[in-house]
PDB file of C-alpha atoms in Angstrom:
ATOM      1  CA  MET Z  18     -46.662  15.335 -10.163  1.00 38.00           C
ATOM      2  CA  THR Z  19     -43.077  15.473 -11.119  1.00 36.00           C
ATOM      3  CA  LEU Z  20     -41.798  12.222 -12.117  1.00 33.00           C
ATOM      4  CA  ARG Z  21     -38.191  11.709 -11.309  1.00 37.00           C
ATOM      5  CA  CYS Z  22     -35.615   9.596 -13.251  1.00 34.00           C
ATOM      6  CA  SER Z  23     -33.546   8.116 -10.661  1.00 33.00           C
ATOM      7  CA  ALA Z  24     -33.948   4.427 -11.345  1.00 33.00           C
ATOM      8  CA  SER Z  25     -30.787   2.533 -12.510  1.00 36.00           C
ATOM      9  CA  ILE Z  26     -31.403   0.889 -16.231  1.00 31.00           C
ATOM     10  CA  SER Z  27     -28.303  -1.468 -16.046  1.00 37.00           C
ATOM     11  CA  MET Z  28     -30.413  -4.451 -15.777  1.00 36.00           C
ATOM     12  CA  PHE Z  29     -32.748  -3.665 -18.589  1.00 32.00           C
ATOM     13  CA  SER Z  30     -32.216  -4.945 -22.302  1.00 33.00           C
ATOM     14  CA  PHE Z  31     -31.978  -2.008 -24.728  1.00 32.00           C
ATOM     15  CA  SER Z  32     -35.466  -2.924 -26.156  1.00 33.00           C
ATOM     16  CA  CYS Z  33     -37.072  -2.770 -22.761  1.00 36.00           C
ATOM     17  CA  VAL Z  34     -35.287   0.486 -21.831  1.00 35.00           C
ATOM     18  CA  SER Z  35     -36.711   1.933 -25.014  1.00 37.00           C
ATOM     19  CA  LYS Z  36     -40.289   1.009 -24.213  1.00 37.00           C
ATOM     20  CA  VAL Z  37     -39.812   2.590 -20.587  1.00 33.00           C
ATOM     21  CA  ALA Z  38     -38.530   5.641 -21.778  1.00 38.00           C
ATOM     22  CA  ALA Z  39     -41.314   6.260 -24.324  1.00 40.00           C
ATOM     23  CA  SER Z  40     -43.664   6.139 -21.454  1.00 38.00           C
ATOM     24  CA  PHE Z  41     -41.699   8.732 -19.365  1.00 37.00           C
ATOM     25  CA  PRO Z  42     -42.296  12.538 -19.834  1.00 39.00           C
ATOM     26  CA  LEU Z  43     -39.908  14.480 -22.492  1.00 35.00           C
ATOM     27  CA  GLN Z  44     -37.883  16.102 -20.051  1.00 35.00           C
ATOM     28  CA  CYS Z  45     -37.143  12.524 -18.556  1.00 33.00           C
ATOM     29  CA  ARG Z  46     -36.252  10.963 -21.737  1.00 30.00           C
ATOM     30  CA  SER Z  47     -33.006  12.863 -22.278  1.00 27.00           C
ATOM     31  CA  VAL Z  48     -31.750  11.455 -18.956  1.00 29.00           C
ATOM     32  CA  ILE Z  49     -32.208   7.981 -19.905  1.00 24.00           C
ATOM     33  CA  SER Z  50     -30.788   8.271 -23.327  1.00 25.00           C
ATOM     34  CA  ARG Z  51     -27.678   9.755 -22.155  1.00 24.00           C
ATOM     35  CA  ARG Z  52     -27.200   6.708 -19.972  1.00 28.00           C
ATOM     36  CA  ILE Z  53     -27.960   4.201 -22.863  1.00 21.00           C
ATOM     37  CA  SER Z  54     -25.222   6.276 -24.768  1.00 24.00           C
ATOM     38  CA  ALA Z  55     -22.807   5.850 -22.084  1.00 27.00           C
ATOM     39  CA  LYS Z  56     -23.188   2.222 -21.535  1.00 35.00           C
ATOM     40  CA  MET Z  57     -23.212   1.571 -25.258  1.00 36.00           C
ATOM     41  CA  SER Z  58     -20.093   3.778 -25.580  1.00 35.00           C
ATOM     42  CA  THR Z  59     -17.967   1.971 -23.264  1.00 47.00           C
ATOM     43  CA  GLY Z  60     -19.067  -1.490 -24.750  1.00 48.00           C
ATOM     44  CA  SER Z  61     -20.668  -2.475 -21.408  1.00 46.00           C
ATOM     45  CA  SER Z  62     -23.117  -5.593 -21.376  1.00 49.00           C
ATOM     46  CA  SER Z  63     -26.642  -5.509 -19.829  1.00 53.00           C
ATOM     47  CA  PHE Z  64     -25.212  -7.109 -16.455  1.00 75.00           C
ATOM     48  CA  GLN Z  65     -22.515  -5.879 -13.887  1.00 87.00           C
ATOM     49  CA  ILE Z  66     -20.139  -8.330 -12.363  1.00 94.00           C
ATOM     50  CA  THR Z  67     -20.956  -8.485  -8.538  1.00 95.00           C
ATOM     51  CA  HIS Z  68     -20.090 -10.578  -5.457  1.00 96.00           C
ATOM     52  CA  THR Z  69     -21.824 -10.476  -2.005  1.00 96.00           C
ATOM     53  CA  LEU Z  70     -20.039 -10.762   1.289  1.00 95.00           C
ATOM     54  CA  ASN Z  71     -21.487 -11.336   4.576  1.00 95.00           C
ATOM     55  CA  LEU Z  72     -19.177 -10.324   7.248  1.00 95.00           C
ATOM     56  CA  PRO Z  73     -19.260 -11.472  10.705  1.00 93.00           C
ATOM     57  CA  SER Z  74     -19.313  -7.888  12.073  1.00 92.00           C
ATOM     58  CA  GLN Z  75     -22.258  -6.879  10.220  1.00 94.00           C
ATOM     59  CA  PRO Z  76     -24.475 -10.101   9.701  1.00 91.00           C
ATOM     60  CA  THR Z  77     -27.820  -8.685   8.658  1.00 92.00           C
ATOM     61  CA  ASP Z  78     -26.103  -6.056   6.197  1.00 94.00           C
ATOM     62  CA  PRO Z  79     -24.556  -7.844   3.149  1.00 96.00           C
ATOM     63  CA  VAL Z  80     -21.587  -5.952   1.109  1.00 97.00           C
ATOM     64  CA  THR Z  81     -21.982  -5.653  -2.647  1.00 96.00           C
ATOM     65  CA  VAL Z  82     -18.540  -6.106  -4.244  1.00 97.00           C
ATOM     66  CA  VAL Z  83     -18.777  -4.602  -7.939  1.00 97.00           C
ATOM     67  CA  ALA Z  84     -16.461  -4.674 -10.849  1.00 97.00           C
ATOM     68  CA  ALA Z  85     -15.831  -1.115 -12.563  1.00 96.00           C
ATOM     69  CA  PRO Z  86     -16.218  -0.691 -16.060  1.00 94.00           C
ATOM     70  CA  GLY Z  87     -13.003  -2.232 -17.919  1.00 94.00           C
ATOM     71  CA  VAL Z  88     -12.243  -4.741 -15.103  1.00 95.00           C
ATOM     72  CA  SER Z  89     -12.825  -8.218 -16.452  1.00 94.00           C
ATOM     73  CA  GLU Z  90     -14.327 -11.116 -14.497  1.00 94.00           C
ATOM     74  CA  SER Z  91     -10.869 -12.821 -14.000  1.00 95.00           C
ATOM     75  CA  GLU Z  92      -9.407  -9.715 -12.988  1.00 96.00           C
ATOM     76  CA  PHE Z  93     -12.246  -9.291 -10.550  1.00 96.00           C
ATOM     77  CA  ARG Z  94     -11.773 -13.000  -9.078  1.00 96.00           C
ATOM     78  CA  LEU Z  95      -8.071 -12.333  -8.684  1.00 96.00           C
ATOM     79  CA  ALA Z  96      -8.617  -8.904  -6.825  1.00 97.00           C
ATOM     80  CA  ILE Z  97     -11.327 -10.222  -4.328  1.00 96.00           C
ATOM     81  CA  GLY Z  98      -9.243 -13.576  -3.983  1.00 95.00           C
ATOM     82  CA  SER Z  99      -6.158 -11.651  -3.362  1.00 95.00           C
ATOM     83  CA  SER Z 100      -4.189 -11.563  -0.064  1.00 94.00           C
ATOM     84  CA  LEU Z 101      -4.427  -7.573  -0.138  1.00 95.00           C
ATOM     85  CA  PHE Z 102      -8.311  -7.651  -0.412  1.00 97.00           C
ATOM     86  CA  GLU Z 103      -8.510 -10.248   2.318  1.00 95.00           C
ATOM     87  CA  GLN Z 104      -6.275  -8.461   4.666  1.00 94.00           C
ATOM     88  CA  TRP Z 105      -8.036  -5.253   4.172  1.00 97.00           C
ATOM     89  CA  LEU Z 106     -11.294  -7.030   5.251  1.00 97.00           C
ATOM     90  CA  LYS Z 107      -9.496  -8.783   8.196  1.00 95.00           C
ATOM     91  CA  ASN Z 108      -8.300  -5.035   9.052  1.00 95.00           C
ATOM     92  CA  ILE Z 109     -11.464  -3.455   8.871  1.00 96.00           C
ATOM     93  CA  GLN Z 110     -13.086  -6.174  11.210  1.00 95.00           C
ATOM     94  CA  SER Z 111     -10.277  -6.353  13.864  1.00 93.00           C
ATOM     95  CA  GLU Z 112     -10.346  -5.471  17.425  1.00 92.00           C
ATOM     96  CA  LYS Z 113      -9.621  -1.989  16.424  1.00 91.00           C
ATOM     97  CA  GLY Z 114     -11.204  -1.863  12.986  1.00 95.00           C
ATOM     98  CA  LEU Z 115     -13.766   0.536  11.454  1.00 95.00           C
ATOM     99  CA  LEU Z 116     -16.777  -1.909  12.030  1.00 96.00           C
ATOM    100  CA  VAL Z 117     -16.119  -3.033  15.756  1.00 93.00           C
ATOM    101  CA  ASP Z 118     -18.321  -0.751  17.535  1.00 93.00           C
ATOM    102  CA  GLY Z 119     -21.220  -0.732  14.877  1.00 93.00           C
ATOM    103  CA  SER Z 120     -21.142   2.943  14.383  1.00 95.00           C
ATOM    104  CA  LEU Z 121     -19.989   2.612  10.601  1.00 97.00           C
ATOM    105  CA  SER Z 122     -21.158   0.440   8.061  1.00 97.00           C
ATOM    106  CA  LEU Z 123     -19.363  -1.236   4.764  1.00 97.00           C
ATOM    107  CA  LYS Z 124     -22.177  -1.034   2.165  1.00 97.00           C
ATOM    108  CA  GLN Z 125     -20.226  -1.387  -1.181  1.00 97.00           C
ATOM    109  CA  VAL Z 126     -16.820  -1.861  -2.791  1.00 98.00           C
ATOM    110  CA  LEU Z 127     -15.920  -1.112  -5.891  1.00 98.00           C
ATOM    111  CA  ILE Z 128     -12.866  -2.844  -7.703  1.00 98.00           C
ATOM    112  CA  GLN Z 129     -11.260  -0.115  -9.964  1.00 98.00           C
ATOM    113  CA  GLY Z 130      -7.983  -1.846 -11.240  1.00 96.00           C
ATOM    114  CA  ILE Z 131      -5.277  -4.505 -10.455  1.00 96.00           C
ATOM    115  CA  ASP Z 132      -1.534  -4.731 -11.387  1.00 96.00           C
ATOM    116  CA  MET Z 133       0.053  -8.293 -11.432  1.00 94.00           C
ATOM    117  CA  PHE Z 134       3.312  -9.061 -10.205  1.00 90.00           C
ATOM    118  CA  GLY Z 135       3.755 -12.386 -11.987  1.00 87.00           C
ATOM    119  CA  LYS Z 136       1.100 -14.726 -10.972  1.00 88.00           C
ATOM    120  CA  ARG Z 137      -0.037 -12.658  -8.093  1.00 89.00           C
ATOM    121  CA  VAL Z 138      -1.856  -9.225  -7.402  1.00 94.00           C
ATOM    122  CA  GLY Z 139       0.860  -6.602  -6.551  1.00 94.00           C
ATOM    123  CA  PHE Z 140      -1.453  -3.579  -6.338  1.00 97.00           C
ATOM    124  CA  LEU Z 141      -5.049  -3.383  -6.136  1.00 98.00           C
ATOM    125  CA  LYS Z 142      -7.257  -0.176  -6.413  1.00 98.00           C
ATOM    126  CA  PHE Z 143     -10.670  -0.048  -4.956  1.00 98.00           C
ATOM    127  CA  LYS Z 144     -13.165   2.554  -3.648  1.00 98.00           C
ATOM    128  CA  ALA Z 145     -15.122   1.450  -0.412  1.00 98.00           C
ATOM    129  CA  ASP Z 146     -18.428   2.956   0.519  1.00 97.00           C
ATOM    130  CA  VAL Z 147     -18.176   3.193   4.736  1.00 97.00           C
ATOM    131  CA  ILE Z 148     -21.190   4.906   6.235  1.00 97.00           C
ATOM    132  CA  ASP Z 149     -21.754   6.712   9.358  1.00 96.00           C
ATOM    133  CA  LYS Z 150     -24.964   5.352  10.586  1.00 94.00           C
ATOM    134  CA  GLU Z 151     -25.464   8.609  12.503  1.00 94.00           C
ATOM    135  CA  THR Z 152     -25.085  11.072   9.794  1.00 95.00           C
ATOM    136  CA  GLY Z 153     -25.753   8.806   6.811  1.00 94.00           C
ATOM    137  CA  GLN Z 154     -22.591  10.383   5.366  1.00 96.00           C
ATOM    138  CA  LYS Z 155     -19.824   8.471   3.532  1.00 95.00           C
ATOM    139  CA  VAL Z 156     -16.455   8.296   5.182  1.00 94.00           C
ATOM    140  CA  PRO Z 157     -13.241   8.833   2.488  1.00 93.00           C
ATOM    141  CA  GLY Z 158     -12.845   5.270   1.000  1.00 95.00           C
ATOM    142  CA  ILE Z 159     -10.530   5.294  -1.784  1.00 97.00           C
ATOM    143  CA  VAL Z 160      -7.861   2.404  -1.433  1.00 98.00           C
ATOM    144  CA  PHE Z 161      -4.371   1.809  -3.087  1.00 98.00           C
ATOM    145  CA  ALA Z 162      -3.754  -1.814  -1.550  1.00 97.00           C
ATOM    146  CA  ARG Z 163      -0.152  -2.687  -1.772  1.00 95.00           C
ATOM    147  CA  GLY Z 164       0.519  -4.519   1.401  1.00 94.00           C
ATOM    148  CA  PRO Z 165       3.382  -4.867   3.845  1.00 94.00           C
ATOM    149  CA  ALA Z 166       7.069  -3.838   3.239  1.00 95.00           C
ATOM    150  CA  VAL Z 167      10.393  -3.490   4.930  1.00 96.00           C
ATOM    151  CA  ALA Z 168      13.128  -1.135   5.151  1.00 97.00           C
ATOM    152  CA  VAL Z 169      16.821  -1.411   6.615  1.00 97.00           C
ATOM    153  CA  LEU Z 170      18.691   1.542   8.109  1.00 98.00           C
ATOM    154  CA  ILE Z 171      22.321   0.653   7.735  1.00 97.00           C
ATOM    155  CA  LEU Z 172      24.934   2.531   9.927  1.00 97.00           C
ATOM    156  CA  LEU Z 173      28.599   1.681   9.307  1.00 97.00           C
ATOM    157  CA  ASP Z 174      31.236   3.066  11.661  1.00 96.00           C
ATOM    158  CA  SER Z 175      34.574   3.752   9.548  1.00 96.00           C
ATOM    159  CA  GLU Z 176      37.588   6.007  11.064  1.00 94.00           C
ATOM    160  CA  ASP Z 177      35.548   7.312  14.009  1.00 93.00           C
ATOM    161  CA  LYS Z 178      32.677   8.564  11.352  1.00 96.00           C
ATOM    162  CA  THR Z 179      29.118   7.081  10.954  1.00 97.00           C
ATOM    163  CA  TYR Z 180      27.917   6.477   7.630  1.00 97.00           C
ATOM    164  CA  THR Z 181      24.452   5.482   6.320  1.00 97.00           C
ATOM    165  CA  VAL Z 182      23.866   3.451   3.244  1.00 97.00           C
ATOM    166  CA  LEU Z 183      21.066   4.647   0.817  1.00 97.00           C
ATOM    167  CA  THR Z 184      19.920   3.769  -2.710  1.00 96.00           C
ATOM    168  CA  GLU Z 185      18.965   5.990  -5.579  1.00 94.00           C
ATOM    169  CA  GLN Z 186      16.128   5.038  -7.971  1.00 90.00           C
ATOM    170  CA  ALA Z 187      14.030   6.641 -10.551  1.00 89.00           C
ATOM    171  CA  ARG Z 188      10.800   7.197  -8.648  1.00 92.00           C
ATOM    172  CA  VAL Z 189       8.071   7.632 -11.656  1.00 92.00           C
ATOM    173  CA  PRO Z 190       5.089   8.611  -9.233  1.00 93.00           C
ATOM    174  CA  VAL Z 191       7.256  11.565  -7.955  1.00 94.00           C
ATOM    175  CA  GLY Z 192       8.940  12.033 -11.362  1.00 96.00           C
ATOM    176  CA  ARG Z 193      12.434  12.311  -9.971  1.00 95.00           C
ATOM    177  CA  PRO Z 194      15.074   9.943  -8.394  1.00 94.00           C
ATOM    178  CA  ILE Z 195      15.007   9.807  -4.883  1.00 94.00           C
ATOM    179  CA  LEU Z 196      17.626   8.823  -2.104  1.00 96.00           C
ATOM    180  CA  GLU Z 197      16.052   6.142  -0.001  1.00 96.00           C
ATOM    181  CA  LEU Z 198      16.856   3.106   2.687  1.00 97.00           C
ATOM    182  CA  PRO Z 199      17.335  -0.181   0.945  1.00 95.00           C
ATOM    183  CA  ALA Z 200      13.451  -1.569   1.041  1.00 95.00           C
ATOM    184  CA  GLY Z 201      11.272  -3.980  -0.570  1.00 92.00           C
ATOM    185  CA  MET Z 202       7.644  -5.419  -0.579  1.00 91.00           C
ATOM    186  CA  LEU Z 203       6.636  -8.843   1.051  1.00 89.00           C
ATOM    187  CA  ASP Z 204       5.441 -11.564  -1.482  1.00 76.00           C
ATOM    188  CA  ASP Z 205       2.357 -11.899   0.669  1.00 62.00           C
ATOM    189  CA  ASN Z 206       0.926 -10.894   4.190  1.00 54.00           C
ATOM    190  CA  VAL Z 207       2.547 -13.798   5.844  1.00 56.00           C
ATOM    191  CA  GLY Z 208       6.084 -13.536   4.343  1.00 68.00           C
ATOM    192  CA  ASP Z 209       9.433 -13.787   6.062  1.00 84.00           C
ATOM    193  CA  VAL Z 210       9.919 -10.045   7.150  1.00 91.00           C
ATOM    194  CA  VAL Z 211      13.168 -10.347   8.451  1.00 91.00           C
ATOM    195  CA  GLY Z 212      14.305 -12.728   5.454  1.00 91.00           C
ATOM    196  CA  THR Z 213      12.970 -10.112   3.025  1.00 92.00           C
ATOM    197  CA  ALA Z 214      14.756  -7.132   4.604  1.00 94.00           C
ATOM    198  CA  ILE Z 215      18.096  -9.253   4.253  1.00 94.00           C
ATOM    199  CA  ARG Z 216      17.345 -10.141   0.855  1.00 92.00           C
ATOM    200  CA  GLU Z 217      16.677  -6.763  -0.092  1.00 92.00           C
ATOM    201  CA  VAL Z 218      19.877  -5.160   1.366  1.00 94.00           C
ATOM    202  CA  GLU Z 219      22.072  -7.699  -0.484  1.00 92.00           C
ATOM    203  CA  GLU Z 220      20.112  -7.059  -3.779  1.00 91.00           C
ATOM    204  CA  GLU Z 221      20.294  -3.245  -3.713  1.00 92.00           C
ATOM    205  CA  THR Z 222      23.727  -2.660  -2.043  1.00 93.00           C
ATOM    206  CA  GLY Z 223      25.569  -5.883  -1.949  1.00 91.00           C
ATOM    207  CA  ILE Z 224      26.225  -5.963   1.506  1.00 93.00           C
ATOM    208  CA  GLN Z 225      25.362  -9.217   3.298  1.00 92.00           C
ATOM    209  CA  ILE Z 226      23.784  -9.288   6.761  1.00 92.00           C
ATOM    210  CA  ASN Z 227      23.259 -12.062   9.185  1.00 89.00           C
ATOM    211  CA  LEU Z 228      19.921 -12.332  10.763  1.00 88.00           C
ATOM    212  CA  ASN Z 229      21.341 -11.833  14.193  1.00 89.00           C
ATOM    213  CA  ASP Z 230      22.697  -8.529  13.297  1.00 91.00           C
ATOM    214  CA  MET Z 231      19.293  -7.107  12.770  1.00 94.00           C
ATOM    215  CA  VAL Z 232      17.300  -5.204  15.045  1.00 96.00           C
ATOM    216  CA  ASP Z 233      13.592  -4.519  14.492  1.00 96.00           C
ATOM    217  CA  LEU Z 234      13.195  -0.846  15.377  1.00 97.00           C
ATOM    218  CA  THR Z 235       9.373  -0.957  15.124  1.00 97.00           C
ATOM    219  CA  SER Z 236       9.254  -3.637  17.593  1.00 96.00           C
ATOM    220  CA  PHE Z 237      10.024  -0.872  20.272  1.00 97.00           C
ATOM    221  CA  LEU Z 238       6.711   0.805  19.364  1.00 97.00           C
ATOM    222  CA  ASP Z 239       3.789   0.546  21.575  1.00 96.00           C
ATOM    223  CA  PRO Z 240       1.871  -2.574  20.919  1.00 94.00           C
ATOM    224  CA  SER Z 241      -1.311  -0.464  20.425  1.00 92.00           C
ATOM    225  CA  THR Z 242       0.356   0.537  16.982  1.00 94.00           C
ATOM    226  CA  GLY Z 243       0.694  -3.098  15.719  1.00 93.00           C
ATOM    227  CA  CYS Z 244       4.331  -2.415  15.801  1.00 96.00           C
ATOM    228  CA  LYS Z 245       4.168  -1.304  12.421  1.00 95.00           C
ATOM    229  CA  VAL Z 246       4.669   2.189  10.553  1.00 97.00           C
ATOM    230  CA  ILE Z 247       2.094   3.339   8.246  1.00 96.00           C
ATOM    231  CA  PRO Z 248       3.380   6.185   5.976  1.00 95.00           C
ATOM    232  CA  SER Z 249      -0.033   7.295   4.526  1.00 95.00           C
ATOM    233  CA  PRO Z 250      -3.080   5.928   6.099  1.00 95.00           C
ATOM    234  CA  GLY Z 251      -5.266   8.508   4.142  1.00 94.00           C
ATOM    235  CA  GLY Z 252      -4.888   6.523   0.879  1.00 94.00           C
ATOM    236  CA  CYS Z 253      -2.691   3.397   1.188  1.00 97.00           C
ATOM    237  CA  ASP Z 254      -2.849   0.339   3.110  1.00 96.00           C
ATOM    238  CA  GLU Z 255       1.119   0.128   3.234  1.00 96.00           C
ATOM    239  CA  GLU Z 256       2.731  -0.966   6.931  1.00 95.00           C
ATOM    240  CA  LEU Z 257       6.590  -0.931   7.455  1.00 97.00           C
ATOM    241  CA  ASN Z 258       8.728  -2.858   9.439  1.00 97.00           C
ATOM    242  CA  LEU Z 259      11.841  -0.897   9.822  1.00 98.00           C
ATOM    243  CA  PHE Z 260      15.136  -2.539  10.693  1.00 97.00           C
ATOM    244  CA  LEU Z 261      18.595  -1.348  11.993  1.00 97.00           C
ATOM    245  CA  TYR Z 262      22.033  -2.733  10.905  1.00 96.00           C
ATOM    246  CA  LYS Z 263      25.128  -1.374  12.434  1.00 95.00           C
ATOM    247  CA  GLY Z 264      28.597  -2.680  11.426  1.00 94.00           C
ATOM    248  CA  SER Z 265      32.224  -1.476  11.246  1.00 94.00           C
ATOM    249  CA  VAL Z 266      34.038  -1.322   8.014  1.00 95.00           C
ATOM    250  CA  SER Z 267      37.288   0.081   6.509  1.00 95.00           C
ATOM    251  CA  ALA Z 268      37.627   3.297   4.540  1.00 95.00           C
ATOM    252  CA  ASP Z 269      38.192   1.096   1.383  1.00 95.00           C
ATOM    253  CA  VAL Z 270      34.590  -0.327   1.893  1.00 95.00           C
ATOM    254  CA  ILE Z 271      33.155   3.008   1.888  1.00 95.00           C
ATOM    255  CA  LYS Z 272      34.936   3.835  -1.091  1.00 94.00           C
ATOM    256  CA  GLN Z 273      33.843   0.684  -3.057  1.00 94.00           C
ATOM    257  CA  LEU Z 274      30.128   1.199  -1.964  1.00 94.00           C
ATOM    258  CA  GLN Z 275      30.141   4.913  -3.195  1.00 94.00           C
ATOM    259  CA  GLY Z 276      28.325   4.915  -6.483  1.00 91.00           C
ATOM    260  CA  LYS Z 277      28.131   1.086  -6.899  1.00 91.00           C
ATOM    261  CA  GLU Z 278      25.349   0.036  -9.332  1.00 88.00           C
ATOM    262  CA  THR Z 279      22.939  -2.819  -8.252  1.00 83.00           C
ATOM    263  CA  GLY Z 280      19.442  -4.105  -8.683  1.00 64.00           C
ATOM    264  CA  LEU Z 281      17.687  -6.607 -10.692  1.00 57.00           C
ATOM    265  CA  ARG Z 282      17.458  -5.393 -13.984  1.00 53.00           C
ATOM    266  CA  GLU Z 283      14.831  -7.830 -14.983  1.00 56.00           C
ATOM    267  CA  HIS Z 284      12.477  -6.220 -12.624  1.00 55.00           C
ATOM    268  CA  GLY Z 285      13.264  -2.669 -13.883  1.00 54.00           C
ATOM    269  CA  GLU Z 286      15.588  -2.052 -10.827  1.00 62.00           C
ATOM    270  CA  MET Z 287      18.262   0.566 -11.838  1.00 81.00           C
ATOM    271  CA  ILE Z 288      20.130   1.347  -8.561  1.00 90.00           C
ATOM    272  CA  LYS Z 289      22.912   3.378  -7.552  1.00 93.00           C
ATOM    273  CA  VAL Z 290      24.660   3.101  -3.959  1.00 95.00           C
ATOM    274  CA  HIS Z 291      25.128   6.391  -1.993  1.00 96.00           C
ATOM    275  CA  VAL Z 292      26.960   6.540   1.443  1.00 96.00           C
ATOM    276  CA  VAL Z 293      25.914   9.598   3.433  1.00 96.00           C
ATOM    277  CA  PRO Z 294      27.503  10.955   6.759  1.00 97.00           C
ATOM    278  CA  TYR Z 295      24.796   9.750   9.436  1.00 98.00           C
ATOM    279  CA  GLU Z 296      25.015  13.260  11.040  1.00 97.00           C
ATOM    280  CA  THR Z 297      23.648  15.010   7.860  1.00 97.00           C
ATOM    281  CA  LEU Z 298      21.298  12.422   6.862  1.00 97.00           C
ATOM    282  CA  TRP Z 299      18.117  13.864   8.151  1.00 96.00           C
ATOM    283  CA  ARG Z 300      18.538  16.889   5.778  1.00 96.00           C
ATOM    284  CA  MET Z 301      19.722  14.665   2.643  1.00 94.00           C
ATOM    285  CA  THR Z 302      16.295  12.840   1.491  1.00 95.00           C
ATOM    286  CA  PRO Z 303      12.753  13.434   1.675  1.00 95.00           C
ATOM    287  CA  ASP Z 304      12.205   9.410   1.997  1.00 96.00           C
ATOM    288  CA  ALA Z 305       9.907   9.161   4.801  1.00 96.00           C
ATOM    289  CA  LYS Z 306      11.349   5.864   5.560  1.00 97.00           C
ATOM    290  CA  VAL Z 307      14.689   7.495   6.195  1.00 97.00           C
ATOM    291  CA  LEU Z 308      13.118  10.267   8.646  1.00 97.00           C
ATOM    292  CA  MET Z 309      11.070   7.673  10.499  1.00 97.00           C
ATOM    293  CA  SER Z 310      13.884   5.379  11.070  1.00 98.00           C
ATOM    294  CA  ILE Z 311      15.957   8.397  12.227  1.00 98.00           C
ATOM    295  CA  ALA Z 312      13.304   9.191  14.625  1.00 97.00           C
ATOM    296  CA  ILE Z 313      12.743   5.552  16.229  1.00 98.00           C
ATOM    297  CA  TYR Z 314      16.467   5.030  16.351  1.00 97.00           C
ATOM    298  CA  GLU Z 315      17.314   7.917  18.106  1.00 97.00           C
ATOM    299  CA  MET Z 316      14.389   7.643  20.746  1.00 97.00           C
ATOM    300  CA  ALA Z 317      15.202   4.127  21.464  1.00 96.00           C
ATOM    301  CA  LYS Z 318      18.791   4.927  21.811  1.00 95.00           C
ATOM    302  CA  ARG Z 319      17.793   7.495  24.052  1.00 96.00           C
ATOM    303  CA  ASP Z 320      15.346   5.427  26.314  1.00 96.00           C
ATOM    304  CA  GLY Z 321      17.857   2.376  26.359  1.00 95.00           C
ATOM    305  CA  PHE Z 322      15.914  -0.132  24.184  1.00 94.00           C
ATOM    306  CA  LEU Z 323      18.666  -0.803  21.870  1.00 91.00           C
ATOM    307  CA  PRO Z 324      20.759  -4.059  22.585  1.00 79.00           C
ATOM    308  CA  LEU Z 325      24.058  -3.370  24.311  1.00 59.00           C
ATOM    309  CA  LYS Z 326      26.095  -5.483  21.608  1.00 55.00           C
ATOM    310  CA  SER Z 327      25.396  -4.124  18.038  1.00 45.00           C
TER     311      SER Z 327
END
């Protein structure tokens, strides 16, 4: 009879595991000793930080939430209590969520890391084991959670020409500066969307906008979309509200905006303002927020959704 070494040893003490190992065949002991070495080298204790969730969508199938090595108990508690994690659980159980028809099941969530923005969780990284019940296979489930955000397409008419106001920032993830729409994250998942958009425009460009001058471009999308834009659903939960602001300014204002340096230095923002002719905007930047805003704006204008008075 062949003895297979597949049992986890994380709940055994070192002495207990040593005794068990001695009773296994020689070819099996090497597997156990490697596991012990890995545990000892990472400084892991004999227990694992876990939490059990009972979801209404799968009442007889509890979900185990586990802390990855290196995630402290305090970080773990912050992660599972964050609005980012709570919103993800809400989404997966919603009317159109993955768990609604019973064909998929959430088995485990591995909390891999968090980044704090002050006293709140800004970014959350985790891996969800979602299983297709028919095949038993896992659905890809690596999640970078950052929550909702806003962006504003600013169109300024000046001397019979329309311009767009963009910001240039150093973007470490892509390794280079990018021309983008003024944009920002909401403080939480019930934040003031329009107010955040107005604040971000003023902080990043210096332009002051009235609430009544804002048009929510994403509100023109079909209700089945949630009236949000999701840039990268394969790996990130980010969903965007895209706004439009249209105004008329003198040529002097265009000159004053061009090259203006803005941003909150205490937040690491080093921003330069760029003014670009709207007619060439679609070719000027790889920023998805820009390209999505152009598409929705042009289609909404074509189909008569835009207000008659800007």
